[in-house]
Short mmCIF file of C-alpha atoms in Angstrom, two decimals:
data_model
loop_
_atom_site.label_atom_id
_atom_site.label_comp_id
_atom_site.label_asym_id
_atom_site.label_seq_id
_atom_site.Cartn_x
_atom_site.Cartn_y
_atom_site.Cartn_z
CA MET A 18 192.33 23.69 23.75
CA LEU A 19 194.34 26.69 22.59
CA LEU A 20 194.06 27.43 18.88
CA THR A 21 196.47 29.55 16.86
CA VAL A 22 196.14 30.52 13.19
CA ASP A 23 198.77 32.26 11.07
CA ASP A 24 199.60 31.96 7.36
CA ASP A 25 203.33 32.43 8.02
CA PRO A 26 204.68 28.94 8.87
CA SER A 27 207.59 30.26 10.93
CA VAL A 28 205.34 32.49 13.05
CA SER A 29 202.77 29.71 13.40
CA ARG A 30 205.38 27.25 14.64
CA ALA A 31 206.86 29.82 17.02
CA VAL A 32 203.59 30.70 18.75
CA ALA A 33 202.58 27.05 19.00
CA ARG A 34 206.00 26.19 20.46
CA ASP A 35 205.78 28.91 23.10
CA LEU A 36 202.21 27.94 24.04
CA ARG A 37 203.09 24.27 24.40
CA ARG A 38 206.10 25.10 26.55
CA ARG A 39 203.94 26.87 29.11
CA TYR A 40 200.48 25.26 28.78
CA GLY A 41 201.09 21.91 27.07
CA SER A 42 200.55 19.84 30.22
CA GLU A 43 196.95 21.07 30.59
CA TYR A 44 195.91 22.26 27.14
CA ARG A 45 196.16 20.84 23.65
CA VAL A 46 197.58 23.40 21.20
CA VAL A 47 195.94 23.28 17.74
CA ARG A 48 197.60 25.08 14.82
CA ALA A 49 196.01 26.17 11.50
CA ASP A 50 197.44 27.96 8.46
CA SER A 51 194.38 29.95 7.36
CA GLY A 52 191.07 31.27 8.63
CA PRO A 53 188.92 28.72 6.72
CA ASP A 54 191.12 25.84 7.96
CA ALA A 55 190.85 27.12 11.51
CA LEU A 56 187.05 27.35 11.25
CA ASP A 57 186.96 23.74 10.05
CA ALA A 58 189.09 22.77 13.04
CA LEU A 59 186.75 24.59 15.41
CA ARG A 60 183.71 22.85 13.93
CA GLU A 61 185.36 19.48 14.42
CA ILE A 62 186.27 20.36 18.00
CA GLY A 63 182.65 21.37 18.57
CA ARG A 64 181.31 18.16 17.09
CA ARG A 65 183.50 16.21 19.50
CA GLY A 66 182.32 18.24 22.46
CA GLY A 67 185.72 19.86 22.99
CA ARG A 68 186.32 23.20 24.68
CA VAL A 69 188.41 26.08 23.39
CA ALA A 70 189.87 28.47 25.95
CA VAL A 71 191.87 30.93 23.80
CA ILE A 72 192.09 31.65 20.06
CA LEU A 73 195.06 33.60 18.64
CA ALA A 74 194.83 34.83 15.03
CA ASP A 75 197.17 36.86 12.85
CA TYR A 76 195.63 40.06 11.49
CA ARG A 77 197.15 40.01 7.99
CA MET A 78 196.09 36.74 6.36
CA PRO A 79 194.93 36.18 2.78
CA VAL A 80 191.36 35.00 2.00
CA MET A 81 190.17 35.88 5.51
CA ASN A 82 191.90 38.35 7.81
CA GLY A 83 192.19 37.81 11.54
CA ILE A 84 189.31 40.09 12.50
CA ASP A 85 186.87 38.37 10.13
CA PHE A 86 188.03 34.98 11.36
CA LEU A 87 187.64 35.87 15.04
CA GLU A 88 184.17 37.24 14.38
CA GLN A 89 183.08 33.91 12.86
CA ALA A 90 184.92 31.92 15.52
CA MET A 91 182.88 33.77 18.15
CA ASP A 92 179.72 32.19 16.71
CA LEU A 93 181.20 28.72 17.21
CA PHE A 94 182.83 29.22 20.62
CA PRO A 95 181.38 32.39 22.14
CA ARG A 96 183.12 31.93 25.50
CA ALA A 97 186.61 31.47 24.05
CA ARG A 98 188.98 34.40 24.61
CA ARG A 99 190.16 36.00 21.35
CA VAL A 100 193.61 37.50 20.66
CA LEU A 101 194.72 39.36 17.53
CA LEU A 102 198.40 39.09 16.56
CA THR A 103 199.49 42.29 14.83
CA ALA A 104 202.50 44.26 13.64
CA TYR A 105 203.10 47.73 15.07
CA ALA A 106 201.68 49.32 11.91
CA ASP A 107 198.32 47.60 12.49
CA THR A 108 197.83 48.79 16.05
CA GLU A 109 194.91 51.04 15.12
CA ALA A 110 193.10 48.13 13.43
CA ALA A 111 193.66 46.03 16.52
CA ILE A 112 192.14 48.68 18.79
CA ASP A 113 189.14 48.94 16.47
CA ALA A 114 188.76 45.16 16.68
CA ILE A 115 188.60 45.34 20.46
CA ASN A 116 185.90 48.01 20.31
CA LEU A 117 183.86 46.67 17.39
CA VAL A 118 184.02 42.86 17.36
CA ASP A 119 184.76 42.10 21.01
CA VAL A 120 188.37 40.92 20.59
CA ASP A 121 189.76 40.47 24.10
CA HIS A 122 193.39 41.47 23.49
CA TYR A 123 196.00 42.16 20.85
CA LEU A 124 199.67 41.18 20.86
CA LEU A 125 202.44 42.87 18.93
CA LYS A 126 204.86 40.67 17.00
CA PRO A 127 207.46 39.67 18.01
CA TRP A 128 206.39 38.88 21.60
CA GLN A 129 209.84 38.02 22.90
CA PRO A 130 210.53 37.24 25.63
CA PRO A 131 207.24 35.29 26.08
CA GLU A 132 207.61 35.32 29.88
CA GLU A 133 207.03 39.08 29.77
CA LYS A 134 204.92 39.74 26.67
CA LEU A 135 202.94 36.55 25.96
CA TYR A 136 202.38 34.43 29.05
CA PRO A 137 200.96 37.14 31.35
CA VAL A 138 198.30 37.93 28.71
CA ILE A 139 197.39 34.29 28.13
CA ASP A 140 197.37 33.59 31.87
CA GLU A 141 194.82 36.37 32.40
CA LEU A 142 192.65 35.21 29.49
CA ILE A 143 192.64 31.60 30.67
CA ALA A 144 191.72 32.70 34.19
CA GLY A 145 188.77 34.62 32.77
CA TRP A 146 187.72 31.65 30.66
CA LEU A 147 187.91 29.29 33.65
CA ALA A 148 185.63 31.62 35.58
CA SER A 149 183.02 31.25 32.80
CA PRO A 150 183.80 28.00 30.99
CA ASP A 151 182.18 26.42 27.98
CA PRO A 152 179.47 23.83 28.73
CA ALA A 153 181.02 20.58 29.84
CA ALA A 154 182.21 18.31 27.10
CA GLY A 155 181.22 14.69 26.84
CA GLU A 156 177.46 15.12 26.64
CA THR A 157 175.02 14.26 23.91
CA ARG A 158 173.50 17.46 22.56
CA VAL A 159 170.12 17.78 20.87
CA VAL A 160 169.11 20.78 18.77
CA GLY A 161 165.48 21.16 17.75
CA HIS A 162 162.26 23.09 18.09
CA HIS A 163 160.28 22.83 21.30
CA TRP A 164 156.97 22.41 19.46
CA SER A 165 158.25 19.64 17.20
CA SER A 166 156.93 16.10 17.62
CA ARG A 167 160.20 14.58 16.37
CA SER A 168 162.27 16.74 18.70
CA TYR A 169 160.09 15.62 21.59
CA GLU A 170 160.41 11.98 20.54
CA VAL A 171 164.21 12.19 20.59
CA ARG A 172 164.32 13.99 23.94
CA ASP A 173 161.85 11.58 25.51
CA PHE A 174 163.77 8.56 24.20
CA LEU A 175 167.06 9.79 25.66
CA ALA A 176 165.50 10.75 28.99
CA ARG A 177 163.67 7.45 29.44
CA ASN A 178 166.83 5.50 28.59
CA GLN A 179 168.83 7.44 31.20
CA VAL A 180 171.12 8.97 28.55
CA PRO A 181 172.43 12.39 29.74
CA TYR A 182 171.89 15.08 27.15
CA ARG A 183 171.65 18.85 26.78
CA TRP A 184 168.77 20.43 24.91
CA PHE A 185 169.21 23.51 22.69
CA ALA A 186 166.42 25.36 20.91
CA ALA A 187 167.33 25.91 17.27
CA ASP A 188 166.03 29.48 17.30
CA GLU A 189 168.22 30.55 20.23
CA PRO A 190 171.90 31.58 19.99
CA ASP A 191 173.43 28.43 21.49
CA GLY A 192 171.28 26.19 19.30
CA ALA A 193 172.12 28.18 16.17
CA ARG A 194 175.81 27.95 17.09
CA LEU A 195 175.64 24.17 17.38
CA LEU A 196 173.87 23.91 14.03
CA ALA A 197 176.71 25.93 12.56
CA VAL A 198 179.28 23.68 14.24
CA ALA A 199 177.52 20.63 12.82
CA GLU A 200 177.08 22.29 9.42
CA ALA A 201 173.47 21.07 9.62
CA ASP A 202 170.43 22.39 7.78
CA PRO A 203 168.25 24.23 10.35
CA ALA A 204 165.19 22.84 8.55
CA ALA A 205 166.31 19.22 9.06
CA ILE A 206 165.95 18.97 12.81
CA PRO A 207 166.27 17.48 15.33
CA VAL A 208 170.05 17.29 15.11
CA VAL A 209 171.94 15.11 17.59
CA LEU A 210 175.66 15.62 18.30
CA THR A 211 177.29 12.73 20.14
CA PRO A 212 180.31 13.07 22.46
CA ASP A 213 182.57 11.43 19.87
CA GLY A 214 181.83 14.13 17.31
CA ARG A 215 179.26 12.42 15.09
CA VAL A 216 176.25 14.33 13.82
CA PHE A 217 172.84 12.73 13.24
CA THR A 218 170.07 14.56 11.46
CA ASP A 219 166.51 13.49 12.32
CA PRO A 220 167.69 9.99 13.38
CA ASP A 221 165.35 7.05 13.84
CA LEU A 222 165.35 5.60 17.35
CA THR A 223 167.39 2.51 16.52
CA GLU A 224 170.08 4.64 14.90
CA LEU A 225 169.99 7.03 17.85
CA ALA A 226 170.22 4.19 20.38
CA ALA A 227 173.34 2.81 18.73
CA ALA A 228 174.86 6.30 18.51
CA VAL A 229 174.56 6.93 22.25
CA GLY A 230 175.96 3.55 23.23
CA LEU A 231 172.86 1.41 23.77
CA GLN A 232 172.98 -2.18 22.52
CA THR A 233 170.67 -2.67 19.53
CA THR A 234 171.58 -6.16 18.30
CA PRO A 235 171.86 -9.52 20.08
CA THR A 236 175.31 -11.01 20.59
CA ALA A 237 174.19 -14.64 20.37
CA GLU A 238 171.89 -16.74 18.22
CA LEU A 239 170.31 -18.83 21.00
CA TYR A 240 169.20 -17.89 24.53
CA ASP A 241 167.62 -19.90 27.33
CA VAL A 242 164.97 -17.20 27.68
CA VAL A 243 164.15 -14.07 25.72
CA ILE A 244 161.97 -11.51 27.49
CA VAL A 245 159.96 -9.20 25.25
CA GLY A 246 159.24 -5.89 26.96
CA ALA A 247 161.18 -4.08 29.70
CA GLY A 248 158.45 -2.83 32.00
CA PRO A 249 158.28 -3.99 35.64
CA ALA A 250 157.28 -7.54 34.60
CA GLY A 251 160.06 -7.82 32.04
CA LEU A 252 162.68 -6.37 34.35
CA GLY A 253 161.55 -8.69 37.16
CA ALA A 254 161.87 -11.67 34.84
CA ALA A 255 165.30 -10.49 33.67
CA VAL A 256 166.66 -10.14 37.21
CA TYR A 257 165.46 -13.58 38.27
CA GLY A 258 166.33 -15.29 34.98
CA ALA A 259 169.90 -14.05 34.85
CA SER A 260 170.52 -14.43 38.58
CA GLU A 261 169.43 -18.08 38.37
CA GLY A 262 171.87 -18.95 35.60
CA LEU A 263 169.72 -18.68 32.48
CA ARG A 264 171.23 -17.04 29.43
CA THR A 265 168.82 -14.12 29.31
CA MET A 266 168.08 -11.44 26.74
CA LEU A 267 165.65 -8.58 27.31
CA VAL A 268 164.45 -6.76 24.20
CA GLU A 269 162.58 -3.45 24.37
CA ARG A 270 161.15 -1.39 21.54
CA ARG A 271 161.46 2.00 23.23
CA ALA A 272 162.77 2.37 26.78
CA THR A 273 163.06 0.30 29.94
CA GLY A 274 160.38 0.89 32.53
CA GLY A 275 157.30 0.93 30.32
CA GLN A 276 154.43 3.05 31.60
CA ALA A 277 155.65 2.65 35.18
CA GLY A 278 158.94 4.23 34.17
CA GLN A 279 157.05 7.43 33.33
CA SER A 280 155.40 7.68 36.74
CA SER A 281 156.53 10.75 38.62
CA ARG A 282 156.02 9.11 42.01
CA ILE A 283 155.12 5.56 43.06
CA GLU A 284 154.25 5.63 46.75
CA ASN A 285 152.65 2.22 47.37
CA TYR A 286 155.50 -0.03 46.23
CA LEU A 287 156.84 -2.28 48.96
CA GLY A 288 160.08 -1.14 50.57
CA PHE A 289 159.93 2.56 49.62
CA PRO A 290 158.04 4.33 52.43
CA ASP A 291 158.88 7.76 51.01
CA GLY A 292 157.98 6.76 47.46
CA ILE A 293 160.19 6.48 44.41
CA SER A 294 159.94 7.83 40.89
CA GLY A 295 159.32 5.41 38.07
CA ALA A 296 162.60 6.47 36.46
CA GLN A 297 164.58 5.71 39.63
CA LEU A 298 162.92 2.33 40.13
CA THR A 299 163.51 1.46 36.48
CA ASP A 300 167.16 2.46 36.60
CA ARG A 301 167.81 0.36 39.69
CA ALA A 302 166.07 -2.66 38.16
CA ARG A 303 167.93 -2.27 34.87
CA ARG A 304 171.31 -2.03 36.58
CA GLN A 305 170.45 -5.03 38.72
CA ALA A 306 169.51 -7.10 35.67
CA VAL A 307 172.71 -6.13 33.86
CA ARG A 308 174.82 -6.93 36.92
CA PHE A 309 173.47 -10.48 36.91
CA GLY A 310 174.27 -10.86 33.22
CA THR A 311 171.10 -9.91 31.33
CA GLU A 312 171.74 -8.72 27.79
CA ILE A 313 169.49 -5.73 27.07
CA VAL A 314 168.72 -4.91 23.43
CA SER A 315 167.14 -1.47 23.03
CA ALA A 316 165.05 0.28 20.37
CA GLN A 317 164.16 -2.99 18.71
CA PRO A 318 160.52 -4.03 18.32
CA VAL A 319 159.77 -7.72 18.01
CA THR A 320 157.72 -8.15 14.83
CA GLY A 321 157.22 -11.89 14.63
CA LEU A 322 157.27 -15.19 16.50
CA GLU A 323 157.65 -18.61 14.89
CA VAL A 324 157.55 -21.87 16.79
CA THR A 325 159.62 -24.68 15.33
CA GLY A 326 159.59 -27.65 17.67
CA PRO A 327 160.97 -26.73 21.09
CA THR A 328 162.64 -23.55 19.78
CA LYS A 329 161.01 -20.16 19.33
CA THR A 330 162.34 -17.81 16.64
CA LEU A 331 161.80 -14.08 17.20
CA THR A 332 162.11 -11.59 14.36
CA LEU A 333 163.33 -8.11 15.34
CA GLY A 334 162.48 -4.81 13.74
CA ASP A 335 165.68 -4.71 11.68
CA GLY A 336 164.88 -8.13 10.16
CA SER A 337 167.38 -10.06 12.25
CA GLN A 338 166.31 -13.18 14.14
CA VAL A 339 167.14 -14.73 17.49
CA GLN A 340 166.19 -18.09 18.93
CA ALA A 341 165.03 -18.93 22.45
CA ARG A 342 164.24 -22.09 24.32
CA ALA A 343 161.55 -20.14 26.21
CA VAL A 344 159.97 -16.71 25.84
CA VAL A 345 158.42 -14.39 28.43
CA LEU A 346 155.96 -11.96 26.89
CA ALA A 347 155.88 -8.76 28.98
CA THR A 348 154.99 -6.13 26.40
CA GLY A 349 152.53 -4.33 28.67
CA VAL A 350 149.97 -1.98 27.23
CA ALA A 351 149.85 1.33 25.43
CA TYR A 352 147.48 4.18 26.21
CA ARG A 353 144.40 4.11 24.03
CA GLN A 354 144.39 6.77 21.33
CA HIS A 355 142.15 9.72 22.17
CA GLU A 356 139.59 10.64 19.53
CA ALA A 357 139.11 14.33 20.34
CA THR A 358 138.95 16.55 17.27
CA GLY A 359 142.36 18.02 16.40
CA LEU A 360 144.24 16.04 19.04
CA ALA A 361 146.12 13.68 16.70
CA GLY A 362 147.74 16.55 14.82
CA LEU A 363 149.10 18.08 18.02
CA VAL A 364 150.80 15.00 19.50
CA GLY A 365 154.30 16.04 20.54
CA ARG A 366 153.30 19.70 20.19
CA GLY A 367 151.39 20.14 23.41
CA VAL A 368 149.59 16.78 23.50
CA TYR A 369 151.36 13.80 25.02
CA TYR A 370 150.53 10.21 25.89
CA GLY A 371 151.90 9.48 29.33
CA SER A 372 153.63 11.73 31.79
CA ALA A 373 156.34 13.29 29.53
CA ALA A 374 158.38 14.62 32.44
CA THR A 375 160.69 16.36 29.95
CA GLU A 376 157.89 18.92 29.49
CA ALA A 377 157.76 19.92 33.16
CA GLU A 378 159.82 23.08 32.72
CA ALA A 379 157.69 24.22 29.78
CA CYS A 380 154.57 23.88 31.94
CA ALA A 381 155.74 26.58 34.36
CA GLY A 382 152.94 29.10 34.88
CA GLN A 383 150.64 27.34 32.39
CA HIS A 384 147.29 25.56 32.52
CA VAL A 385 147.71 21.79 32.11
CA VAL A 386 144.96 19.25 31.44
CA VAL A 387 145.43 15.62 32.53
CA VAL A 388 142.97 13.14 31.02
CA GLY A 389 142.24 9.93 32.94
CA GLY A 390 141.14 8.62 36.32
CA ALA A 391 143.63 5.89 37.24
CA ASN A 392 146.78 6.11 39.36
CA SER A 393 149.03 7.15 36.47
CA ALA A 394 146.81 10.16 35.75
CA GLY A 395 146.66 11.09 39.43
CA GLN A 396 150.43 10.88 39.80
CA ALA A 397 150.84 13.12 36.75
CA ALA A 398 148.37 15.67 38.13
CA VAL A 399 150.30 15.87 41.40
CA PHE A 400 153.64 16.13 39.57
CA PHE A 401 152.61 18.87 37.14
CA SER A 402 150.93 20.85 39.91
CA ARG A 403 154.44 21.63 41.15
CA HIS A 404 155.16 23.44 37.88
CA ALA A 405 151.90 24.59 36.28
CA SER A 406 149.75 27.40 37.65
CA ARG A 407 146.64 25.21 37.30
CA VAL A 408 145.95 21.54 36.57
CA THR A 409 142.59 20.21 35.43
CA LEU A 410 142.06 16.46 35.91
CA ALA A 411 139.38 15.44 33.39
CA VAL A 412 137.74 12.17 34.47
CA ARG A 413 135.11 10.45 32.36
CA GLY A 414 133.60 8.56 35.32
CA PRO A 415 131.51 9.97 38.20
CA ASP A 416 134.36 9.78 40.75
CA LEU A 417 137.97 8.75 41.29
CA ALA A 418 137.40 5.97 43.82
CA ALA A 419 136.65 3.31 41.22
CA SER A 420 140.12 3.41 39.64
CA MET A 421 142.52 5.43 41.83
CA SER A 422 144.20 4.58 45.13
CA SER A 423 142.81 6.43 48.12
CA TYR A 424 146.19 7.87 49.16
CA LEU A 425 146.41 9.57 45.76
CA ILE A 426 142.85 10.87 45.95
CA ASP A 427 143.70 12.44 49.33
CA GLN A 428 146.85 14.06 47.91
CA ILE A 429 144.93 15.56 44.99
CA ALA A 430 142.22 16.91 47.31
CA ALA A 431 144.88 18.71 49.36
CA ILE A 432 146.37 20.60 46.37
CA ASP A 433 144.49 23.82 45.66
CA THR A 434 145.76 24.19 42.11
CA ILE A 435 144.29 20.85 40.96
CA GLU A 436 140.67 20.91 39.80
CA VAL A 437 138.98 17.51 39.39
CA ARG A 438 136.22 17.54 36.80
CA THR A 439 134.26 14.28 36.80
CA CYS A 440 131.93 13.15 34.00
CA THR A 441 134.13 15.28 31.73
CA THR A 442 135.83 14.49 28.44
CA VAL A 443 138.10 16.46 26.11
CA VAL A 444 136.26 16.77 22.80
CA GLU A 445 138.55 19.15 20.88
CA CYS A 446 142.13 20.42 20.91
CA CYS A 447 142.97 23.62 19.06
CA GLY A 448 146.21 25.24 17.97
CA ASP A 449 148.35 25.91 14.91
CA GLU A 450 152.02 25.42 15.75
CA HIS A 451 151.18 24.03 19.19
CA LEU A 452 148.26 23.47 21.54
CA ASP A 453 146.44 26.65 22.56
CA SER A 454 143.15 25.46 24.02
CA VAL A 455 140.94 22.45 24.75
CA THR A 456 137.18 22.04 24.79
CA LEU A 457 135.76 20.13 27.77
CA LEU A 458 132.33 18.47 27.62
CA ASP A 459 130.35 17.97 30.84
CA ALA A 460 128.28 14.79 30.39
CA ASN A 461 125.85 15.81 33.15
CA THR A 462 124.91 19.20 31.73
CA GLY A 463 125.83 18.72 28.08
CA GLU A 464 127.74 22.02 28.19
CA SER A 465 131.02 22.49 26.32
CA THR A 466 133.66 24.89 27.63
CA GLU A 467 136.75 26.03 25.75
CA VAL A 468 139.67 26.75 28.08
CA PRO A 469 143.22 27.90 27.34
CA ALA A 470 145.78 25.14 27.88
CA SER A 471 149.40 24.66 26.87
CA HIS A 472 149.62 20.91 27.55
CA VAL A 473 147.37 17.87 27.58
CA PHE A 474 148.60 14.57 29.02
CA VAL A 475 146.49 11.53 28.12
CA PHE A 476 146.13 8.46 30.37
CA ILE A 477 143.10 6.59 29.05
CA GLY A 478 142.45 2.90 28.50
CA ALA A 479 144.90 0.12 27.81
CA VAL A 480 145.68 -1.45 24.45
CA PRO A 481 147.91 -4.57 24.47
CA SER A 482 150.79 -4.80 22.01
CA THR A 483 150.00 -8.28 20.72
CA GLU A 484 149.18 -7.75 17.04
CA TRP A 485 152.49 -9.34 15.96
CA LEU A 486 151.81 -12.69 17.65
CA PRO A 487 150.79 -15.73 15.56
CA GLU A 488 147.11 -16.73 15.49
CA ARG A 489 147.68 -19.80 17.65
CA VAL A 490 148.38 -17.53 20.64
CA VAL A 491 144.87 -17.28 22.12
CA ARG A 492 143.72 -13.81 23.13
CA ASP A 493 140.54 -12.32 24.49
CA PRO A 494 138.41 -9.96 22.35
CA ARG A 495 140.53 -6.95 23.42
CA GLY A 496 143.83 -8.63 22.50
CA PHE A 497 145.05 -9.60 25.98
CA VAL A 498 146.74 -13.01 26.09
CA LEU A 499 144.96 -15.85 27.90
CA THR A 500 147.04 -18.12 30.13
CA GLY A 501 146.81 -21.18 32.32
CA PRO A 502 143.32 -22.11 33.61
CA ASP A 503 141.66 -19.59 31.27
CA LEU A 504 142.73 -21.80 28.34
CA VAL A 505 141.15 -25.00 29.67
CA HIS A 506 137.37 -25.38 29.22
CA ASP A 507 135.47 -28.44 30.38
CA GLY A 508 138.73 -30.36 30.52
CA ARG A 509 139.61 -29.45 26.92
CA ARG A 510 143.02 -27.92 26.33
CA PRO A 511 143.55 -25.22 23.68
CA ALA A 512 143.60 -26.24 20.03
CA GLY A 513 147.02 -27.40 18.90
CA TRP A 514 148.21 -28.13 22.45
CA ALA A 515 150.17 -31.40 22.10
CA LEU A 516 151.56 -31.83 25.62
CA ASP A 517 150.15 -34.28 28.16
CA ARG A 518 149.64 -31.57 30.77
CA ASP A 519 147.60 -28.42 31.16
CA PRO A 520 149.28 -25.04 30.51
CA TYR A 521 151.11 -23.66 33.51
CA VAL A 522 149.43 -20.78 35.30
CA LEU A 523 151.29 -18.08 33.24
CA GLU A 524 151.75 -20.16 30.09
CA SER A 525 149.99 -19.22 26.87
CA SER A 526 148.44 -21.57 24.31
CA VAL A 527 151.97 -22.02 22.91
CA PRO A 528 154.10 -24.23 25.17
CA GLY A 529 157.12 -22.35 26.47
CA LEU A 530 155.60 -18.91 25.79
CA PHE A 531 154.86 -17.33 29.17
CA VAL A 532 153.02 -14.09 29.82
CA ALA A 533 153.58 -11.61 32.67
CA GLY A 534 152.25 -8.20 33.58
CA ASP A 535 149.58 -6.02 32.02
CA VAL A 536 149.52 -7.83 28.65
CA ARG A 537 148.08 -10.93 30.36
CA ALA A 538 144.30 -11.18 30.43
CA ALA A 539 142.79 -10.48 33.87
CA SER A 540 146.10 -9.28 35.34
CA VAL A 541 146.23 -6.84 38.24
CA LYS A 542 147.43 -3.49 36.93
CA ARG A 543 149.97 -2.73 39.64
CA VAL A 544 153.78 -2.53 39.61
CA ALA A 545 154.19 -5.04 42.45
CA SER A 546 152.00 -7.67 40.79
CA ALA A 547 153.85 -7.21 37.48
CA VAL A 548 157.23 -7.74 39.16
CA GLY A 549 155.85 -10.80 40.95
CA GLU A 550 154.51 -12.28 37.72
CA GLY A 551 157.88 -11.72 36.07
CA ALA A 552 159.60 -13.65 38.85
CA LEU A 553 156.97 -16.42 38.76
CA ALA A 554 157.33 -16.71 34.99
CA ILE A 555 161.02 -17.58 35.43
CA THR A 556 160.14 -20.29 37.94
CA LEU A 557 157.82 -21.76 35.32
CA VAL A 558 160.50 -21.38 32.62
CA HIS A 559 162.83 -23.53 34.75
CA GLU A 560 160.13 -26.17 35.09
CA TYR A 561 159.38 -26.07 31.37
CA LEU A 562 163.06 -26.36 30.37
CA ALA A 563 163.57 -29.25 32.76
CA ARG A 564 160.73 -31.21 31.18
CA HIS A 565 161.09 -30.33 27.48
#
């Protein structure tokens, strides 16, 4: 855009007319009658992600003169070229403006003919602006503090949902400029600016999802199958359900992919000899499910399940309800909370559950501690070794072989910057604004060692997300859902089972409620097995719907 501001209506119309005549096919010309009005216009342009190439302002304006206006405009659009319109008597003030407040040029009024006195100047300024343009418009922008748990939560949510965004630190010039554009309180961060110009201060994830274009509410009241959880099992079920003609809805509380979606590199998944990142695999599966007709509802937890005859009623986090003829439970597991002293207060400020690939750049040259001994921890150690100066893999057990694939053990052994410390636990995390150090306890020697560390990534244990299920859904003592043969003992079917058949192999103690992936008791914790169970669950859904 080209913006011109002048309190004289005739001059304002004349400059806008001449600019449109020459540049109107490529640039929108915006006109304002005062400095404050022009600043409001610039803020609105900024909120909408627009770009301003040249600003022309009259020197003699009431309330705010042209120099003061251009100085404030520079804070909003620092790359825009600035021109002061002056009378001959104000030439000295114009020269001072060039020297003192970085005005790019001044033009004497009148500028007739424009072909000689206006257009050559604007042509040169636009050429300079094009050589160093504003950041591209059309992106979601996030302003926050790096060591803020809420800022991290927003960034992680956008990244895991494949939403392009640009990150700005609030205490740096570009971040401060965006806060000024949004007229947002610097203390109320994170602030999210969407491409359509809306501003969200410290949004919850459902609000944020809707703002960036993700679907957050169902479009129908009844589905053939509702899949709860969008990890590999849920995505597998969605692809096969929708492709086989079932009206399918997939609902996810956070982001598609689950824990697998956070994996930096999956190298033992069939069909990808060079490996694939969890994010790439997730994105392909999500697009495939959508292409077949799956409806994906994001940022919505399922908080309740009620069975009324053959229909299941699911209650979502916003209180709305949806009905399904069959349900596939694929909620996966969450990492078990670590009990080290001081760790809970530093989550999102140096301590993270899962891989948190958005932190990779911040790990450059730092010491990183990865806690855990399974594949996910090993993949994270390899990934962060490409950025950090040193990675410590803290493993509670005596070796890696019991829980980690051999190919990954070999990779770790070949990387000099990774130190594997077995029989070791993190017992304390220290830091004020962010993590500064961790204390490691060696179970063999009983010795504790405090080491500097900027980041800790936790990959321990597995806790199923099943607390919202009704009591009649039978679970093992750890909360994993029992299915099929595990529900039948000495020929006795589970209590309340009214059908004249045993539960199908992936069916829970509630007829028509199937379970796939890590949330199922005794499941194999691998991506391939989860995808396979998701596909098998749909085969069983077909059989169930045909009979009931």
